[in-house]
Amino acid sequence: MFNRRKFLGSSLLGIAGSIIGKKTIASPIHNGVTGKPIVISTWDFGKPANAEAWKVLSTGGRALDAVEAGVKIPEADPNIQTVGYGGLPDRDGHVTLDACIMDENGGCGSVMCLEHIVHPISVARMVMEKTPHVVLVGEGALQFALANGFKKENLLTPKSEKDWKEWLKSSKYEPVINIENKLANISTSTAVMPGSEFNHDTIGMVALDAKGNLSGACTTSGLAFKMHGRVGDSPIIGAGLFVDNEVGAATSTGVGEEVIRIVGSHLVVELLRQGMSPEDACKKAVERIVNRNPEKAKTLQVGFLALKKNGEFGAYAIQKGFSYAVKNGEQEKMYDARSLF
Ligand code: ASP
């Protein structure tokens, strides 16, 4: 049931919680302001990921280590069909993963269309730290991973294989808005795919550590049933993730092609630099997408999250239903981002 969450009004800084299902969802906020350290990440699976990142942040660790540790949680979870192991495959049945990471020094690493490795984020970090390059793709990325001790594994779970075979019956290519919420609410016995949709959702995580340094990570299996070789925004520095330690960090989720066209996360950080609040900066980026093609935008979801150097955070999406998770010393909460539609 996507869009099942209630839009709870628009009080500035309102955090009047409301119980929906088993979760407490705070009402949309204009901009949260908190102290450091803090970690924020996309979607409901961001909550356990943040908890893992928090183990690093709360003990004085580096934001870079926190975001890597955090996003490894959904990467390893076979029940999350949009990230890592268990991700839905491309139209040819290959699970191809995209990930990138960026640190406080402007260092960055990325892997695209990587198969057989459960933790692409760690390979991306190794690209950043052990090579003179920023991006490795496909077979070359796999060779690099294997040469550096990563294990070759089958990432296609029986559940995702079944869903792919179901999808093959119609092979239709339509986005499903907020598919992460939808998948989470479908009982395991039924086919997850009605057979006429393709699906997405990424974990993007940004963190500010106790020393005041920012880092970010972004990892996904991309659009389900995509063309073989398709890469979205998530592993593209500046599109799916951007960190500038002087200003802030941003990440995105949703239909990657739209984010790439506006170099979305970089745009958000540049707007922060100009003095915008995180929510306003994310909203501006969303408007940039929508204004280019308002009709098409009605059928798309894209969401951005941003974290400023001072700990201020915010998010915005095209459609309702983009949830994000926030964890710091005072709170561990899910928020619903405000949206244009
Ligand atoms: N942005 C991802 C991609 O386009 C998918 C998503 O976040 O929904 O690959």
GROMACS .gro file of C-alpha atoms and ligand atoms in nm:
model
  350
    1MET     CA    1   0.000   0.000   0.000
    2PHE     CA    2   0.212   0.287  -0.111
    3ASN     CA    3   0.107   0.632   0.003
    4ARG     CA    4  -0.047   0.460   0.303
    5ARG     CA    5   0.110   0.706   0.538
    6LYS     CA    6  -0.086   1.005   0.636
    7PHE     CA    7   0.037   1.344   0.546
    8LEU     CA    8   0.013   1.510   0.879
    9GLY     CA    9   0.001   1.874   0.800
   10SER     CA   10   0.279   2.118   0.771
   11SER     CA   11   0.363   2.265   1.106
   12LEU     CA   12   0.707   2.416   1.115
   13LEU     CA   13   0.937   2.209   1.327
   14GLY     CA   14   0.633   2.007   1.427
   15ILE     CA   15   0.724   1.673   1.567
   16ALA     CA   16   0.390   1.572   1.704
   17GLY     CA   17   0.417   1.197   1.668
   18SER     CA   18   0.132   0.985   1.542
   19ILE     CA   19   0.114   0.610   1.554
   20ILE     CA   20   0.067   0.453   1.213
   21GLY     CA   21   0.088   0.078   1.220
   22LYS     CA   22   0.363  -0.004   1.462
   23LYS     CA   23   0.571   0.300   1.390
   24THR     CA   24   0.582   0.649   1.523
   25ILE     CA   25   0.587   0.886   1.232
   26ALA     CA   26   0.663   1.243   1.315
   27SER     CA   27   0.475   1.504   1.121
   28PRO     CA   28   0.669   1.664   0.839
   29ILE     CA   29   0.917   1.912   0.962
   30HIS     CA   30   1.045   2.218   0.794
   31ASN     CA   31   1.399   2.159   0.906
   32GLY     CA   32   1.522   1.961   1.198
   33VAL     CA   33   1.808   2.114   1.388
   34THR     CA   34   2.011   1.886   1.605
   35GLY     CA   35   2.351   1.850   1.751
   36LYS     CA   36   2.619   1.625   1.619
   37PRO     CA   37   2.675   1.341   1.573
   38ILE     CA   38   2.377   1.258   1.356
   39VAL     CA   39   2.292   1.015   1.078
   40ILE     CA   40   2.001   1.031   0.833
   41SER     CA   41   1.901   0.787   0.562
   42THR     CA   42   1.632   0.703   0.311
   43TRP     CA   43   1.323   0.486   0.363
   44ASP     CA   44   1.213   0.260   0.645
   45PHE     CA   45   1.517   0.037   0.609
   46GLY     CA   46   1.719   0.343   0.706
   47LYS     CA   47   1.624   0.289   1.069
   48PRO     CA   48   1.821  -0.033   1.133
   49ALA     CA   49   2.096   0.102   0.907
   50ASN     CA   50   2.117   0.419   1.119
   51ALA     CA   51   2.133   0.208   1.434
   52GLU     CA   52   2.442   0.035   1.298
   53ALA     CA   53   2.598   0.364   1.193
   54TRP     CA   54   2.523   0.501   1.538
   55LYS     CA   55   2.752   0.240   1.698
   56VAL     CA   56   3.039   0.414   1.520
   57LEU     CA   57   2.920   0.772   1.564
   58SER     CA   58   2.830   0.741   1.933
   59THR     CA   59   3.178   0.619   2.019
   60GLY     CA   60   3.353   0.908   1.849
   61GLY     CA   61   3.410   0.725   1.520
   62ARG     CA   62   3.444   0.871   1.174
   63ALA     CA   63   3.136   0.949   0.964
   64LEU     CA   64   3.288   0.754   0.675
   65ASP     CA   65   3.307   0.435   0.883
   66ALA     CA   66   2.955   0.497   1.011
   67VAL     CA   67   2.792   0.528   0.669
   68GLU     CA   68   2.972   0.224   0.533
   69ALA     CA   69   2.871   0.013   0.834
   70GLY     CA   70   2.517   0.147   0.819
   71VAL     CA   71   2.433   0.074   0.457
   72LYS     CA   72   2.584  -0.274   0.483
   73ILE     CA   73   2.276  -0.372   0.686
   74PRO     CA   74   2.024  -0.346   0.400
   75GLU     CA   75   2.288  -0.468   0.153
   76ALA     CA   76   2.307  -0.798   0.341
   77ASP     CA   77   1.933  -0.834   0.401
   78PRO     CA   78   1.773  -1.077   0.151
   79ASN     CA   79   1.427  -0.942   0.228
   80ILE     CA   80   1.513  -0.597   0.096
   81GLN     CA   81   1.465  -0.640  -0.277
   82THR     CA   82   1.599  -0.301  -0.380
   83VAL     CA   83   1.949  -0.310  -0.232
   84GLY     CA   84   2.234  -0.563  -0.233
   85TYR     CA   85   2.181  -0.935  -0.175
   86GLY     CA   86   1.826  -1.029  -0.272
   87GLY     CA   87   1.787  -0.726  -0.498
   88LEU     CA   88   1.555  -0.768  -0.795
   89PRO     CA   89   1.753  -0.852  -1.110
   90ASP     CA   90   1.767  -0.682  -1.446
   91ARG     CA   91   1.549  -0.804  -1.732
   92ASP     CA   92   1.804  -1.077  -1.812
   93GLY     CA   93   1.806  -1.211  -1.457
   94HIS     CA   94   2.136  -1.054  -1.340
   95VAL     CA   95   2.151  -0.878  -1.005
   96THR     CA   96   2.369  -0.577  -1.082
   97LEU     CA   97   2.458  -0.341  -0.801
   98ASP     CA   98   2.554   0.027  -0.793
   99ALA     CA   99   2.715   0.207  -0.498
  100CYS     CA  100   2.923   0.509  -0.408
  101ILE     CA  101   3.080   0.666  -0.105
  102MET     CA  102   3.227   1.008  -0.031
  103ASP     CA  103   3.434   1.132   0.261
  104GLU     CA  104   3.512   1.460   0.433
  105ASN     CA  105   3.817   1.526   0.217
  106GLY     CA  106   3.635   1.511  -0.114
  107GLY     CA  107   3.756   1.154  -0.164
  108CYS     CA  108   3.509   0.937  -0.349
  109GLY     CA  109   3.471   0.590  -0.494
  110SER     CA  110   3.206   0.415  -0.696
  111VAL     CA  111   3.116   0.082  -0.849
  112MET     CA  112   2.856   0.039  -1.118
  113CYS     CA  113   2.686  -0.269  -1.255
  114LEU     CA  114   2.877  -0.492  -1.014
  115GLU     CA  115   2.761  -0.854  -0.989
  116HIS     CA  116   2.815  -1.126  -0.726
  117ILE     CA  117   2.938  -0.908  -0.439
  118VAL     CA  118   2.716  -0.861  -0.133
  119HIS     CA  119   2.876  -0.535  -0.021
  120PRO     CA  120   2.933  -0.305  -0.319
  121ILE     CA  121   2.971  -0.012  -0.079
  122SER     CA  122   3.290  -0.165   0.061
  123VAL     CA  123   3.425  -0.217  -0.290
  124ALA     CA  124   3.345   0.148  -0.366
  125ARG     CA  125   3.537   0.249  -0.056
  126MET     CA  126   3.830   0.039  -0.169
  127VAL     CA  127   3.822   0.205  -0.511
  128MET     CA  128   3.845   0.537  -0.328
  129GLU     CA  129   4.122   0.432  -0.093
  130LYS     CA  130   4.333   0.190  -0.296
  131THR     CA  131   4.321   0.312  -0.654
  132PRO     CA  132   4.390   0.640  -0.833
  133HIS     CA  133   4.039   0.615  -0.983
  134VAL     CA  134   3.689   0.708  -0.880
  135VAL     CA  135   3.474   0.459  -1.073
  136LEU     CA  136   3.507   0.092  -1.166
  137VAL     CA  137   3.235  -0.082  -1.362
  138GLY     CA  138   3.110  -0.431  -1.442
  139GLU     CA  139   3.366  -0.704  -1.496
  140GLY     CA  140   3.655  -0.476  -1.400
  141ALA     CA  141   3.489  -0.388  -1.071
  142LEU     CA  142   3.430  -0.757  -1.002
  143GLN     CA  143   3.791  -0.846  -1.078
  144PHE     CA  144   3.908  -0.570  -0.848
  145ALA     CA  145   3.678  -0.692  -0.570
  146LEU     CA  146   3.789  -1.054  -0.603
  147ALA     CA  147   4.154  -0.951  -0.609
  148ASN     CA  148   4.094  -0.767  -0.282
  149GLY     CA  149   3.942  -1.054  -0.092
  150PHE     CA  150   3.568  -1.016  -0.159
  151LYS     CA  151   3.383  -1.343  -0.211
  152LYS     CA  152   3.191  -1.423  -0.527
  153GLU     CA  153   2.832  -1.508  -0.437
  154ASN     CA  154   2.498  -1.568  -0.598
  155LEU     CA  155   2.286  -1.264  -0.512
  156LEU     CA  156   1.964  -1.382  -0.676
  157THR     CA  157   1.742  -1.521  -0.401
  158PRO     CA  158   1.459  -1.765  -0.481
  159LYS     CA  159   1.209  -1.490  -0.401
  160SER     CA  160   1.361  -1.238  -0.640
  161GLU     CA  161   1.400  -1.505  -0.907
  162LYS     CA  162   1.032  -1.590  -0.873
  163ASP     CA  163   0.934  -1.223  -0.900
  164TRP     CA  164   1.151  -1.181  -1.208
  165LYS     CA  165   0.987  -1.482  -1.375
  166GLU     CA  166   0.648  -1.338  -1.291
  167TRP     CA  167   0.750  -1.005  -1.440
  168LEU     CA  168   0.876  -1.176  -1.758
  169LYS     CA  169   0.516  -1.274  -1.838
  170SER     CA  170   0.435  -0.913  -1.923
  171SER     CA  171   0.781  -0.751  -1.927
  172LYS     CA  172   0.624  -0.409  -1.877
  173TYR     CA  173   0.833  -0.114  -1.782
  174GLU     CA  174   0.651   0.124  -1.550
  175PRO     CA  175   0.775   0.282  -1.230
  176VAL     CA  176   0.604   0.208  -0.901
  177ILE     CA  177   0.602   0.503  -0.670
  178ASN     CA  178   0.746   0.429  -0.324
  179ILE     CA  179   0.794   0.061  -0.399
  180GLU     CA  180   0.991   0.008  -0.079
  181ASN     CA  181   0.678   0.073   0.125
  182LYS     CA  182   0.477  -0.146  -0.106
  183LEU     CA  183   0.711  -0.442  -0.090
  184ALA     CA  184   0.718  -0.422   0.288
  185ASN     CA  185   0.343  -0.464   0.299
  186ILE     CA  186   0.297  -0.756   0.066
  187SER     CA  187   0.269  -1.099   0.219
  188THR     CA  188   0.544  -1.335   0.123
  189SER     CA  189   0.322  -1.597  -0.036
  190THR     CA  190   0.197  -1.381  -0.320
  191ALA     CA  191   0.407  -1.270  -0.612
  192VAL     CA  192   0.547  -0.931  -0.524
  193MET     CA  193   0.525  -0.805  -0.879
  194PRO     CA  194   0.189  -0.775  -1.041
  195GLY     CA  195   0.396  -0.832  -1.352
  196SER     CA  196   0.347  -0.490  -1.500
  197GLU     CA  197   0.578  -0.272  -1.299
  198PHE     CA  198   0.939  -0.206  -1.240
  199ASN     CA  199   1.067  -0.110  -0.907
  200HIS     CA  200   1.333   0.078  -0.724
  201ASP     CA  201   1.451   0.228  -0.396
  202THR     CA  202   1.791   0.296  -0.263
  203ILE     CA  203   1.957   0.351   0.070
  204GLY     CA  204   2.128   0.685   0.074
  205MET     CA  205   2.287   0.779   0.406
  206VAL     CA  206   2.467   1.092   0.520
  207ALA     CA  207   2.628   1.147   0.859
  208LEU     CA  208   2.802   1.412   1.065
  209ASP     CA  209   3.045   1.282   1.325
  210ALA     CA  210   3.145   1.420   1.663
  211LYS     CA  211   3.443   1.597   1.508
  212GLY     CA  212   3.208   1.779   1.271
  213ASN     CA  213   3.305   1.585   0.958
  214LEU     CA  214   3.055   1.473   0.697
  215SER     CA  215   3.043   1.160   0.480
  216GLY     CA  216   2.784   0.977   0.273
  217ALA     CA  217   2.708   0.641   0.112
  218CYS     CA  218   2.452   0.531  -0.142
  219THR     CA  219   2.381   0.174  -0.257
  220THR     CA  220   2.112   0.004  -0.465
  221SER     CA  221   2.021  -0.274  -0.702
  222GLY     CA  222   1.868   0.001  -0.916
  223LEU     CA  223   1.548  -0.022  -1.109
  224ALA     CA  224   1.418  -0.377  -1.107
  225PHE     CA  225   1.407  -0.544  -1.447
  226LYS     CA  226   1.614  -0.264  -1.597
  227MET     CA  227   1.804  -0.315  -1.921
  228HIS     CA  228   2.127  -0.504  -1.864
  229GLY     CA  229   2.399  -0.245  -1.808
  230ARG     CA  230   2.166   0.033  -1.698
  231VAL     CA  231   2.310   0.253  -1.425
  232GLY     CA  232   2.104   0.504  -1.229
  233ASP     CA  233   2.196   0.804  -1.019
  234SER     CA  234   2.297   0.615  -0.706
  235PRO     CA  235   2.665   0.543  -0.787
  236ILE     CA  236   2.719   0.874  -0.967
  237ILE     CA  237   2.899   1.127  -0.751
  238GLY     CA  238   2.699   1.449  -0.769
  239ALA     CA  239   2.378   1.276  -0.876
  240GLY     CA  240   2.296   1.014  -0.611
  241LEU     CA  241   2.534   1.150  -0.348
  242PHE     CA  242   2.743   1.454  -0.279
  243VAL     CA  243   2.941   1.566   0.024
  244ASP     CA  244   3.117   1.896   0.074
  245ASN     CA  245   3.264   1.909   0.421
  246GLU     CA  246   3.244   2.288   0.431
  247VAL     CA  247   2.874   2.298   0.360
  248GLY     CA  248   2.672   1.976   0.382
  249ALA     CA  249   2.577   1.649   0.221
  250ALA     CA  250   2.286   1.522   0.015
  251THR     CA  251   2.158   1.198  -0.131
  252SER     CA  252   1.867   1.087  -0.343
  253THR     CA  253   1.628   0.805  -0.418
  254GLY     CA  254   1.376   0.748  -0.694
  255VAL     CA  255   1.394   0.734  -1.070
  256GLY     CA  256   1.765   0.783  -1.125
  257GLU     CA  257   1.744   0.912  -1.480
  258GLU     CA  258   1.564   1.222  -1.352
  259VAL     CA  259   1.821   1.281  -1.080
  260ILE     CA  260   2.112   1.247  -1.323
  261ARG     CA  261   1.957   1.504  -1.556
  262ILE     CA  262   1.978   1.771  -1.287
  263VAL     CA  263   2.290   1.634  -1.108
  264GLY     CA  264   2.060   1.638  -0.810
  265SER     CA  265   2.268   1.587  -0.495
  266HIS     CA  266   2.532   1.832  -0.608
  267LEU     CA  267   2.260   2.083  -0.681
  268VAL     CA  268   2.119   2.040  -0.331
  269VAL     CA  269   2.460   2.096  -0.170
  270GLU     CA  270   2.523   2.404  -0.384
  271LEU     CA  271   2.186   2.543  -0.273
  272LEU     CA  272   2.288   2.479   0.089
  273ARG     CA  273   2.604   2.674   0.017
  274GLN     CA  274   2.390   2.966  -0.096
  275GLY     CA  275   2.224   2.965   0.245
  276MET     CA  276   1.908   2.763   0.184
  277SER     CA  277   1.773   2.535   0.450
  278PRO     CA  278   1.801   2.159   0.382
  279GLU     CA  279   1.431   2.120   0.311
  280ASP     CA  280   1.419   2.423   0.081
  281ALA     CA  281   1.726   2.303  -0.108
  282CYS     CA  282   1.571   1.957  -0.157
  283LYS     CA  283   1.244   2.118  -0.265
  284LYS     CA  284   1.421   2.335  -0.523
  285ALA     CA  285   1.587   2.027  -0.672
  286VAL     CA  286   1.254   1.844  -0.687
  287GLU     CA  287   1.096   2.148  -0.856
  288ARG     CA  288   1.374   2.151  -1.114
  289ILE     CA  289   1.273   1.796  -1.215
  290VAL     CA  290   0.902   1.864  -1.209
  291ASN     CA  291   0.919   2.192  -1.399
  292ARG     CA  292   1.097   2.026  -1.688
  293ASN     CA  293   0.811   1.789  -1.749
  294PRO     CA  294   0.515   1.836  -1.514
  295GLU     CA  295   0.300   1.569  -1.681
  296LYS     CA  296   0.568   1.301  -1.661
  297ALA     CA  297   0.654   1.400  -1.304
  298LYS     CA  298   0.306   1.298  -1.187
  299THR     CA  299   0.403   0.935  -1.239
  300LEU     CA  300   0.749   0.955  -1.085
  301GLN     CA  301   0.898   0.953  -0.742
  302VAL     CA  302   1.224   1.126  -0.658
  303GLY     CA  303   1.324   1.226  -0.307
  304PHE     CA  304   1.626   1.411  -0.170
  305LEU     CA  305   1.766   1.433   0.181
  306ALA     CA  306   2.017   1.687   0.303
  307LEU     CA  307   2.230   1.741   0.611
  308LYS     CA  308   2.407   2.065   0.681
  309LYS     CA  309   2.741   2.107   0.848
  310ASN     CA  310   2.562   2.241   1.159
  311GLY     CA  311   2.343   1.930   1.193
  312GLU     CA  312   2.032   2.080   1.036
  313PHE     CA  313   1.853   1.825   0.818
  314GLY     CA  314   1.556   1.808   0.584
  315ALA     CA  315   1.408   1.628   0.285
  316TYR     CA  316   1.160   1.673   0.003
  317ALA     CA  317   1.003   1.450  -0.261
  318ILE     CA  318   0.789   1.472  -0.573
  319GLN     CA  319   0.523   1.241  -0.430
  320LYS     CA  320   0.394   1.168  -0.082
  321GLY     CA  321   0.528   0.861   0.093
  322PHE     CA  322   0.903   0.925   0.100
  323SER     CA  323   1.007   0.828   0.449
  324TYR     CA  324   1.346   0.888   0.601
  325ALA     CA  325   1.516   0.790   0.924
  326VAL     CA  326   1.702   1.016   1.164
  327LYS     CA  327   1.920   0.913   1.456
  328ASN     CA  328   2.122   1.121   1.697
  329GLY     CA  329   2.171   1.146   2.071
  330GLU     CA  330   1.814   1.269   2.123
  331GLN     CA  331   1.601   1.089   1.871
  332GLU     CA  332   1.558   0.780   1.659
  333LYS     CA  333   1.268   0.865   1.431
  334MET     CA  334   1.104   0.814   1.097
  335TYR     CA  335   0.983   1.122   0.916
  336ASP     CA  336   0.762   1.162   0.613
  337ALA     CA  337   0.914   1.413   0.375
  338ARG     CA  338   0.689   1.684   0.244
  339SER     CA  339   0.615   1.663  -0.125
  340LEU     CA  340   0.504   1.868  -0.424
  341PHE     CA  341   0.206   1.643  -0.501
  342ASP     N1  342   1.776   0.581  -0.768
  342ASP     C1  343   1.780   0.440  -0.795
  342ASP     C2  344   1.810   0.416  -0.939
  342ASP     O1  345   1.761   0.487  -1.023
  342ASP     C3  346   1.656   0.369  -0.757
  342ASP     C4  347   1.578   0.423  -0.640
  342ASP     O2  348   1.628   0.487  -0.553
  342ASP     O3  349   1.459   0.403  -0.633
  342ASP     O4  350   1.877   0.319  -0.969
   0.00000   0.00000   0.00000
